Short mmCIF file of C-alpha atoms in Angstrom, two decimals:
data_model
loop_
_atom_site.label_atom_id
_atom_site.label_comp_id
_atom_site.label_asym_id
_atom_site.label_seq_id
_atom_site.Cartn_x
_atom_site.Cartn_y
_atom_site.Cartn_z
CA MET A 1 123.96 84.74 147.84
CA LYS A 2 122.78 86.28 144.60
CA LYS A 3 122.67 90.04 144.85
CA PRO A 4 119.36 91.84 144.30
CA LYS A 5 118.75 93.31 140.89
CA ILE A 6 119.13 97.08 140.55
CA ALA A 7 116.09 97.82 138.43
CA GLU A 8 117.06 101.31 137.28
CA TRP A 9 120.29 100.01 135.73
CA THR A 10 118.41 97.86 133.23
CA GLU A 11 115.97 100.69 132.54
CA LEU A 12 118.79 103.18 132.05
CA ARG A 13 120.44 100.73 129.64
CA GLY A 14 117.19 100.65 127.68
CA LEU A 15 117.18 104.45 127.43
CA ALA A 16 120.83 104.46 126.34
CA PHE A 17 120.08 101.90 123.62
CA LEU A 18 117.23 104.04 122.26
CA ALA A 19 119.50 107.09 122.26
CA ILE A 20 122.23 105.32 120.28
CA VAL A 21 119.79 103.95 117.70
CA MET A 22 118.38 107.46 117.20
CA GLN A 23 121.91 108.88 116.80
CA HIS A 24 122.76 106.44 114.04
CA ASN A 25 119.47 106.99 112.24
CA ILE A 26 120.02 110.75 112.35
CA ALA A 27 123.52 110.27 110.91
CA GLU A 28 122.00 108.30 108.04
CA TYR A 29 119.70 111.14 106.96
CA ILE A 30 121.17 114.46 108.10
CA TYR A 31 124.08 114.44 105.63
CA ARG A 32 121.98 113.77 102.52
CA THR A 33 122.30 116.43 99.85
CA ASP A 34 118.55 116.94 99.40
CA ILE A 35 117.82 117.70 103.07
CA GLU A 36 116.14 121.04 103.78
CA GLN A 37 117.25 123.35 106.57
CA PRO A 38 114.20 122.91 108.85
CA ASP A 39 114.69 119.13 108.85
CA SER A 40 118.42 119.55 109.38
CA VAL A 41 117.91 121.84 112.38
CA MET A 42 115.26 119.58 113.92
CA LEU A 43 117.47 116.51 113.56
CA THR A 44 120.31 118.41 115.24
CA MET A 45 118.01 119.28 118.14
CA ILE A 46 116.99 115.64 118.53
CA TYR A 47 120.64 114.57 118.24
CA HIS A 48 121.56 116.60 121.32
CA LEU A 49 118.96 114.69 123.31
CA THR A 50 120.90 111.47 122.67
CA ARG A 51 124.44 112.37 123.73
CA PHE A 52 124.27 110.34 126.96
CA GLY A 53 123.93 106.97 125.19
CA THR A 54 127.42 105.50 124.81
CA PRO A 55 128.94 106.99 128.01
CA THR A 56 125.97 105.60 129.95
CA PHE A 57 126.83 102.11 128.70
CA VAL A 58 130.35 102.62 130.07
CA PHE A 59 128.94 103.84 133.40
CA LEU A 60 126.64 100.81 133.66
CA SER A 61 129.47 98.42 132.75
CA GLY A 62 131.51 99.80 135.64
CA ALA A 63 128.53 99.65 138.00
CA LEU A 64 127.73 96.02 137.16
CA LEU A 65 131.32 94.83 137.36
CA PHE A 66 131.99 96.41 140.76
CA TYR A 67 128.57 95.49 142.12
CA HIS A 68 128.99 91.78 141.41
CA HIS A 69 132.74 91.35 141.90
CA ARG A 70 133.94 93.85 144.50
CA HIS A 71 133.87 91.31 147.37
CA ALA A 72 134.60 88.18 145.34
CA LYS A 73 137.97 86.47 145.04
CA GLN A 74 138.98 86.82 141.43
CA ASN A 75 140.05 83.95 139.26
CA TYR A 76 141.40 86.12 136.46
CA ALA A 77 141.61 83.36 133.83
CA ARG A 78 138.01 82.28 134.43
CA PHE A 79 136.83 85.90 134.55
CA ILE A 80 138.44 86.77 131.20
CA LYS A 81 137.30 83.54 129.58
CA LYS A 82 133.70 84.31 130.51
CA ARG A 83 133.92 87.90 129.26
CA LEU A 84 135.47 86.82 125.98
CA GLY A 85 132.58 84.41 125.50
CA ASP A 86 129.93 86.96 126.44
CA ILE A 87 131.35 89.94 124.55
CA TYR A 88 134.18 89.18 122.15
CA MET A 89 132.64 86.12 120.49
CA PRO A 90 129.47 88.04 119.55
CA PHE A 91 131.72 90.85 118.31
CA MET A 92 133.64 88.47 116.02
CA ILE A 93 130.48 86.86 114.68
CA TRP A 94 128.78 90.17 113.93
CA THR A 95 131.97 91.63 112.45
CA LEU A 96 131.94 88.74 109.97
CA ILE A 97 128.24 89.30 109.27
CA TYR A 98 128.74 93.01 108.56
CA TRP A 99 131.85 92.34 106.48
CA LEU A 100 129.95 89.82 104.35
CA ALA A 101 126.75 91.88 104.18
CA VAL A 102 128.55 94.82 102.60
CA ARG A 103 130.54 92.71 100.15
CA VAL A 104 127.96 90.26 98.85
CA PHE A 105 126.16 93.16 97.18
CA THR A 106 129.38 94.19 95.39
CA PRO A 107 129.92 92.48 92.00
CA SER A 108 133.71 92.48 92.45
CA PHE A 109 133.28 90.23 95.51
CA TRP A 110 132.02 87.39 93.28
CA SER A 111 134.32 87.99 90.31
CA SER A 112 137.59 88.33 92.21
CA GLY A 113 137.83 84.69 93.28
CA MET A 114 139.36 84.60 96.76
CA PRO A 115 137.83 87.31 99.02
CA ASP A 116 140.11 89.83 100.68
CA LEU A 117 140.47 88.20 104.10
CA GLY A 118 142.97 90.86 105.13
CA SER A 119 140.18 93.43 105.19
CA PHE A 120 138.23 91.19 107.56
CA VAL A 121 141.22 90.93 109.91
CA ARG A 122 141.47 94.74 109.91
CA GLU A 123 137.78 94.90 110.84
CA LEU A 124 138.57 92.93 114.00
CA PHE A 125 140.81 95.78 115.15
CA LEU A 126 139.31 98.84 113.41
CA PRO A 127 135.64 98.16 112.62
CA GLN A 128 134.40 100.09 109.59
CA THR A 129 131.48 98.22 108.01
CA GLY A 130 130.13 97.49 111.48
CA TYR A 131 130.91 101.07 112.46
CA HIS A 132 129.29 100.78 115.90
CA LEU A 133 131.30 97.71 116.95
CA TRP A 134 134.24 99.86 118.04
CA PHE A 135 132.41 100.19 121.37
CA VAL A 136 132.71 96.45 122.06
CA LEU A 137 136.49 96.62 121.57
CA MET A 138 136.69 99.65 123.84
CA ILE A 139 134.57 98.20 126.65
CA LEU A 140 136.50 94.92 126.46
CA GLN A 141 139.60 96.85 127.54
CA PHE A 142 137.85 97.70 130.83
CA TYR A 143 137.11 94.00 131.41
CA ILE A 144 140.71 93.02 130.74
CA LEU A 145 142.00 95.69 133.13
CA PHE A 146 139.25 95.25 135.72
CA PRO A 147 141.37 93.42 138.34
CA LEU A 148 143.71 96.44 138.38
CA PHE A 149 140.78 98.85 138.70
CA LEU A 150 139.34 96.74 141.52
CA THR A 151 142.65 96.71 143.38
CA GLY A 152 142.87 100.49 143.06
CA ALA A 153 139.28 100.91 144.26
CA HIS A 154 139.92 98.80 147.34
CA ALA A 155 143.05 100.84 148.12
CA VAL A 156 141.16 104.14 147.82
CA ARG A 157 138.28 102.87 149.92
CA LYS A 158 140.66 101.64 152.61
CA ARG A 159 142.34 105.03 152.66
CA LEU A 160 138.99 106.82 152.97
CA GLU A 161 138.01 104.70 155.96
CA SER A 162 141.41 104.81 157.68
CA ASN A 163 141.13 108.38 159.00
CA PRO A 164 138.18 108.54 161.40
CA HIS A 165 139.32 111.91 162.80
CA SER A 166 139.02 113.79 159.52
CA ARG A 167 136.69 116.78 159.52
CA LEU A 168 135.17 115.47 156.27
CA THR A 169 132.87 112.48 156.14
CA SER A 170 133.64 109.53 153.90
CA GLY A 171 130.96 110.72 151.50
CA GLN A 172 132.41 114.23 151.35
CA ARG A 173 135.87 112.87 150.64
CA THR A 174 134.45 110.62 147.92
CA LEU A 175 132.75 113.65 146.36
CA ALA A 176 136.04 115.54 146.48
CA ILE A 177 137.77 112.68 144.64
CA ILE A 178 135.01 112.64 142.00
CA ILE A 179 135.31 116.40 141.45
CA ALA A 180 139.11 116.15 141.16
CA ALA A 181 138.78 113.23 138.73
CA ALA A 182 136.21 115.20 136.69
CA ALA A 183 138.62 118.14 136.46
CA MET A 184 141.38 115.81 135.23
CA TYR A 185 139.00 114.26 132.72
CA VAL A 186 137.95 117.65 131.36
CA CYS A 187 141.63 118.49 130.83
CA LEU A 188 142.05 115.22 128.91
CA LEU A 189 139.03 116.07 126.73
CA LYS A 190 140.37 119.57 126.14
CA TRP A 191 143.68 118.14 124.91
CA SER A 192 141.85 115.56 122.79
CA TYR A 193 139.46 117.98 121.10
CA TYR A 194 141.64 121.05 120.66
CA ASP A 195 145.26 119.88 120.70
CA MET A 196 145.79 116.21 119.83
CA SER A 197 144.78 116.49 116.17
CA GLY A 198 147.89 118.60 115.61
CA TRP A 199 150.10 116.17 117.49
CA THR A 200 149.54 113.36 114.98
CA ASN A 201 151.63 115.22 112.38
CA LEU A 202 154.55 115.50 114.79
CA LEU A 203 154.69 111.89 115.94
CA SER A 204 155.90 108.74 114.20
CA GLU A 205 154.15 105.36 114.09
CA PRO A 206 152.63 103.79 116.10
CA TRP A 207 151.99 106.87 118.25
CA SER A 208 150.34 108.89 115.51
CA SER A 209 147.88 106.05 114.79
CA LEU A 210 147.14 105.61 118.49
CA LEU A 211 146.24 109.29 118.69
CA GLU A 212 144.18 109.12 115.52
CA TYR A 213 142.10 106.26 116.92
CA ARG A 214 142.08 107.50 120.50
CA SER A 215 138.27 107.24 120.64
CA TYR A 216 138.76 103.43 120.61
CA SER A 217 140.73 103.56 123.88
CA TRP A 218 139.39 103.11 127.40
CA ILE A 219 141.51 106.10 128.44
CA MET A 220 139.02 108.45 126.80
CA TYR A 221 136.08 107.06 128.85
CA TRP A 222 137.60 106.15 132.20
CA PHE A 223 135.66 108.76 134.20
CA TYR A 224 132.29 107.15 133.44
CA PHE A 225 133.64 103.78 134.56
CA LEU A 226 134.84 105.41 137.79
CA LEU A 227 131.36 106.82 138.40
CA GLY A 228 129.93 103.35 137.89
CA ALA A 229 132.23 102.04 140.62
CA VAL A 230 131.08 104.77 143.03
CA CYS A 231 127.44 103.99 142.25
CA ALA A 232 127.95 100.26 142.77
CA TRP A 233 129.64 100.73 146.14
CA ALA A 234 126.79 102.79 147.60
CA VAL A 235 123.65 102.29 145.53
CA GLU A 236 121.23 103.76 148.07
CA ASN A 237 123.39 106.82 148.63
CA TRP A 238 123.70 107.27 144.87
CA ARG A 239 119.93 107.06 144.47
CA GLY A 240 119.39 109.63 147.20
CA TRP A 241 122.04 111.97 145.81
CA THR A 242 120.77 111.87 142.21
CA THR A 243 117.22 112.63 143.34
CA LYS A 244 118.45 115.44 145.60
CA VAL A 245 120.38 117.17 142.81
CA LEU A 246 117.67 116.50 140.21
CA PRO A 247 116.55 120.17 139.93
CA TRP A 248 120.17 121.20 139.28
CA THR A 249 120.86 118.50 136.70
CA ILE A 250 117.68 119.53 134.83
CA ILE A 251 118.80 123.17 134.80
CA VAL A 252 122.31 122.30 133.64
CA PHE A 253 120.93 120.02 130.94
CA ILE A 254 118.62 122.75 129.56
CA MET A 255 121.44 125.31 129.54
CA MET A 256 123.90 122.97 127.81
CA TYR A 257 121.24 121.77 125.37
CA ILE A 258 120.75 125.35 124.19
CA TRP A 259 124.50 125.95 124.06
CA LEU A 260 125.33 122.81 122.06
CA GLY A 261 122.59 123.60 119.55
CA TYR A 262 123.95 127.11 119.13
CA ASP A 263 127.52 125.80 118.87
CA VAL A 264 126.62 123.42 116.02
CA LEU A 265 124.57 126.04 114.17
CA ARG A 266 127.41 128.53 114.47
CA GLY A 267 130.06 126.07 113.31
CA SER A 268 128.13 124.56 110.41
CA GLU A 269 127.56 125.84 106.91
CA ASP A 270 125.18 124.24 104.40
CA THR A 271 125.39 120.87 106.17
CA MET A 272 125.15 120.40 109.93
CA ASN A 273 128.44 119.25 111.40
CA LEU A 274 127.49 116.89 114.23
CA ASN A 275 131.17 116.20 114.96
CA ILE A 276 131.21 119.55 116.77
CA SER A 277 129.32 117.72 119.55
CA THR A 278 131.63 114.72 119.74
CA TYR A 279 131.87 112.78 123.01
CA LEU A 280 135.48 113.90 123.39
CA LYS A 281 134.68 117.58 123.95
CA PRO A 282 134.44 119.31 127.36
CA SER A 283 131.06 120.98 126.71
CA THR A 284 129.56 117.69 125.52
CA PHE A 285 130.85 116.01 128.68
CA ILE A 286 128.82 118.47 130.76
CA ILE A 287 125.53 117.72 128.99
CA ILE A 288 126.26 113.98 129.13
CA MET A 289 126.74 114.13 132.89
CA ALA A 290 123.63 116.27 133.35
CA GLN A 291 121.51 113.89 131.24
CA MET A 292 122.84 110.72 132.84
CA LEU A 293 122.33 111.97 136.41
CA MET A 294 118.95 113.47 135.49
CA PHE A 295 117.63 110.20 134.06
CA TYR A 296 119.06 108.22 136.98
CA GLY A 297 117.36 110.55 139.46
CA LEU A 298 114.02 110.28 137.66
CA LEU A 299 114.20 106.48 137.51
CA ALA A 300 115.19 106.34 141.19
CA LEU A 301 112.16 108.46 142.10
CA LEU A 302 109.86 106.10 140.19
CA ARG A 303 111.45 102.80 141.19
CA ASP A 304 108.65 101.82 143.60
CA LYS A 305 105.93 102.52 141.03
CA ASP A 306 104.76 99.73 138.73
CA LEU A 307 104.54 101.75 135.51
CA GLY A 308 104.17 100.41 131.98
CA PHE A 309 107.02 102.46 130.52
CA ARG A 310 109.36 101.12 133.22
CA ARG A 311 108.48 97.55 132.29
CA LEU A 312 109.06 98.43 128.64
CA LEU A 313 112.46 99.99 129.40
CA ASP A 314 113.38 96.92 131.46
CA TRP A 315 112.56 94.64 128.51
CA ILE A 316 114.49 96.84 126.09
CA GLY A 317 117.47 96.96 128.44
CA ARG A 318 117.47 93.18 128.79
CA TYR A 319 117.89 92.65 125.05
CA SER A 320 119.82 95.85 124.33
CA PHE A 321 123.24 94.26 123.75
CA GLY A 322 121.95 92.02 120.98
CA GLY A 323 119.89 94.91 119.66
CA TYR A 324 122.99 97.07 119.64
CA LEU A 325 124.96 94.48 117.67
CA VAL A 326 122.29 94.10 114.98
CA HIS A 327 120.76 97.59 114.73
CA ALA A 328 123.27 98.98 112.19
CA LEU A 329 122.45 96.10 109.84
CA VAL A 330 118.78 97.08 110.06
CA ILE A 331 119.70 100.70 109.26
CA TYR A 332 121.72 99.47 106.25
CA SER A 333 118.71 97.50 105.05
CA ILE A 334 116.36 100.47 105.37
CA ALA A 335 118.88 102.76 103.67
CA TYR A 336 119.06 100.35 100.72
CA PHE A 337 115.49 101.42 99.89
CA THR A 338 115.57 105.05 101.07
CA ARG A 339 118.84 106.30 99.57
CA PRO A 340 117.58 106.22 95.97
CA LEU A 341 114.46 108.22 97.02
CA HIS A 342 114.13 111.99 96.84
CA LEU A 343 113.08 112.86 100.41
CA SER A 344 113.34 116.65 100.35
CA GLY A 345 111.08 117.97 103.11
CA TRP A 346 110.57 114.49 104.59
CA HIS A 347 113.89 113.73 106.28
CA LEU A 348 112.60 114.31 109.81
CA LEU A 349 109.67 111.95 109.30
CA ALA A 350 111.88 109.41 107.53
CA THR A 351 114.33 109.47 110.44
CA VAL A 352 111.61 108.93 113.06
CA LEU A 353 110.05 106.07 111.07
CA SER A 354 113.45 104.50 110.44
CA PHE A 355 114.23 104.78 114.16
CA ALA A 356 110.98 103.02 115.12
CA ILE A 357 111.50 100.23 112.57
CA THR A 358 115.13 99.79 113.66
CA VAL A 359 114.25 99.54 117.35
CA VAL A 360 111.45 97.01 116.85
CA THR A 361 113.38 94.90 114.35
CA ALA A 362 116.72 94.90 116.19
CA LEU A 363 115.15 94.03 119.55
CA GLY A 364 112.96 91.41 117.90
CA ILE A 365 116.02 89.75 116.36
CA SER A 366 117.85 89.94 119.70
CA TRP A 367 114.88 88.38 121.49
CA GLY A 368 114.58 85.65 118.86
CA LEU A 369 118.27 84.79 118.87
CA SER A 370 118.29 84.66 122.68
CA ARG A 371 115.97 81.66 122.48
CA LEU A 372 118.17 79.68 120.12
CA PRO A 373 121.13 77.44 120.97
CA GLY A 374 124.39 79.36 121.08
CA SER A 375 122.64 82.61 122.00
CA ARG A 376 125.55 83.51 124.27
CA PHE A 377 127.78 83.84 121.22
CA THR A 378 125.30 85.79 119.10
CA VAL A 379 123.61 88.23 121.49
CA GLY A 380 125.54 87.68 124.72
CA LEU A 381 122.59 86.05 126.49
CA SER A 382 122.42 82.55 127.89
CA ARG A 383 119.13 80.93 126.88
CA GLN A 384 118.76 79.01 130.15
CA ARG A 385 119.74 82.01 132.24
CA TYR A 386 117.14 84.26 130.70
CA LYS A 387 114.42 81.65 130.99
CA ALA A 388 115.20 81.58 134.68
CA LYS A 389 115.21 85.36 134.85
CA GLU A 390 111.81 85.59 133.17
CA SER A 391 110.48 83.01 135.61
CA ASN A 392 111.88 85.01 138.53
CA THR A 393 110.40 88.20 137.10
CA LEU A 394 106.96 86.56 136.87
CA SER A 395 107.24 85.28 140.43
CA SER A 396 108.32 88.67 141.75
CA THR A 397 105.45 90.37 139.87
CA GLN A 398 102.96 87.98 141.48
CA THR A 399 104.54 88.63 144.87
CA ARG A 400 104.24 92.41 144.48
CA VAL A 401 100.47 92.01 144.16
CA LYS A 402 100.38 90.50 147.65
CA ARG A 403 102.81 92.82 149.46
CA GLN A 404 104.50 96.19 149.24
CA PRO A 405 107.56 96.54 146.98
CA SER A 406 110.91 95.78 148.57
CA HIS A 407 113.35 98.69 149.04
CA SER A 408 116.43 96.46 148.76
CA GLY A 409 117.08 97.42 145.13
#
């Protein structure tokens, strides 16, 4: 039987998409030479509200994979073939689009005869023009390795349930494992942020390059994937726990928000250095966890309420993958007109307007492409599947008018 949809996952994906689009719009404006300090500080403050975006996508990928496949017999070849079609084919197509989009506006591209295809091949491994596409390569590693993760998860779960005489409940032991894993992950982030940059000078190839591009590796994000597995295995317990700890996650978020802002201001000079708040830093990990759990708890509290903003987040989350693929191209297009302008004193407003235009345009393109043939290979959505989903959504909406909402998820 088809498993019930977990509504807050799609809504949380919508929030994560909005956060990432805001991050990239901020990066477009905050480093301009004519920016004034008030705008720079305000953009930094907004930036620290968006840190949860990419790790939340990793968390949701883990949750969805374990939720739908934890009890199924895996045909690895068919599983990988489907994921390559859903994820890697759109990545290749959009890598080509970004590679061409940057070069067709360069006169040397037309005068040089044969284009440099070697640079396109490099883009397939180290995306530069489509700077955001690194995430697709990173998340694909989790899909390739998923059968191993699933085997490990089953082994851990069997071990947790095999000792009925333990003084700790299964939930308490699971929490202990999460805390231990979090401590290990913080150590990894500490090494990455403070130590590994010096290691690259001591190592030969290919190890130095692997360290240099370590942010492209699943190893740097495995903890969020683990949390997704825990959430998928006990959705109701996860909902209850995130709502129970909601006051604490709000407090931790506020404290870390103040600290990260101070840390960037202290470490920056004339230009704000947003790299101080990189994902691969222990203090950033704390605010990411606080934000992600806070938003999950809030969405879980509101999941039985038919609110307009929840329907909007659900729609955004549904088309977020295609929107993610195309949004940088929209930012490039806007920047083509804004970079020649003198925007001193207007960078905050320009960023907010650019963000709004990017969101509407990127999601509109994703929605439009999802209704065309071959939509699976452009935005990762099957046209027939989403027609069926929209029909089911309409039916379920009509049903909710007649009876109370279901608590099955």
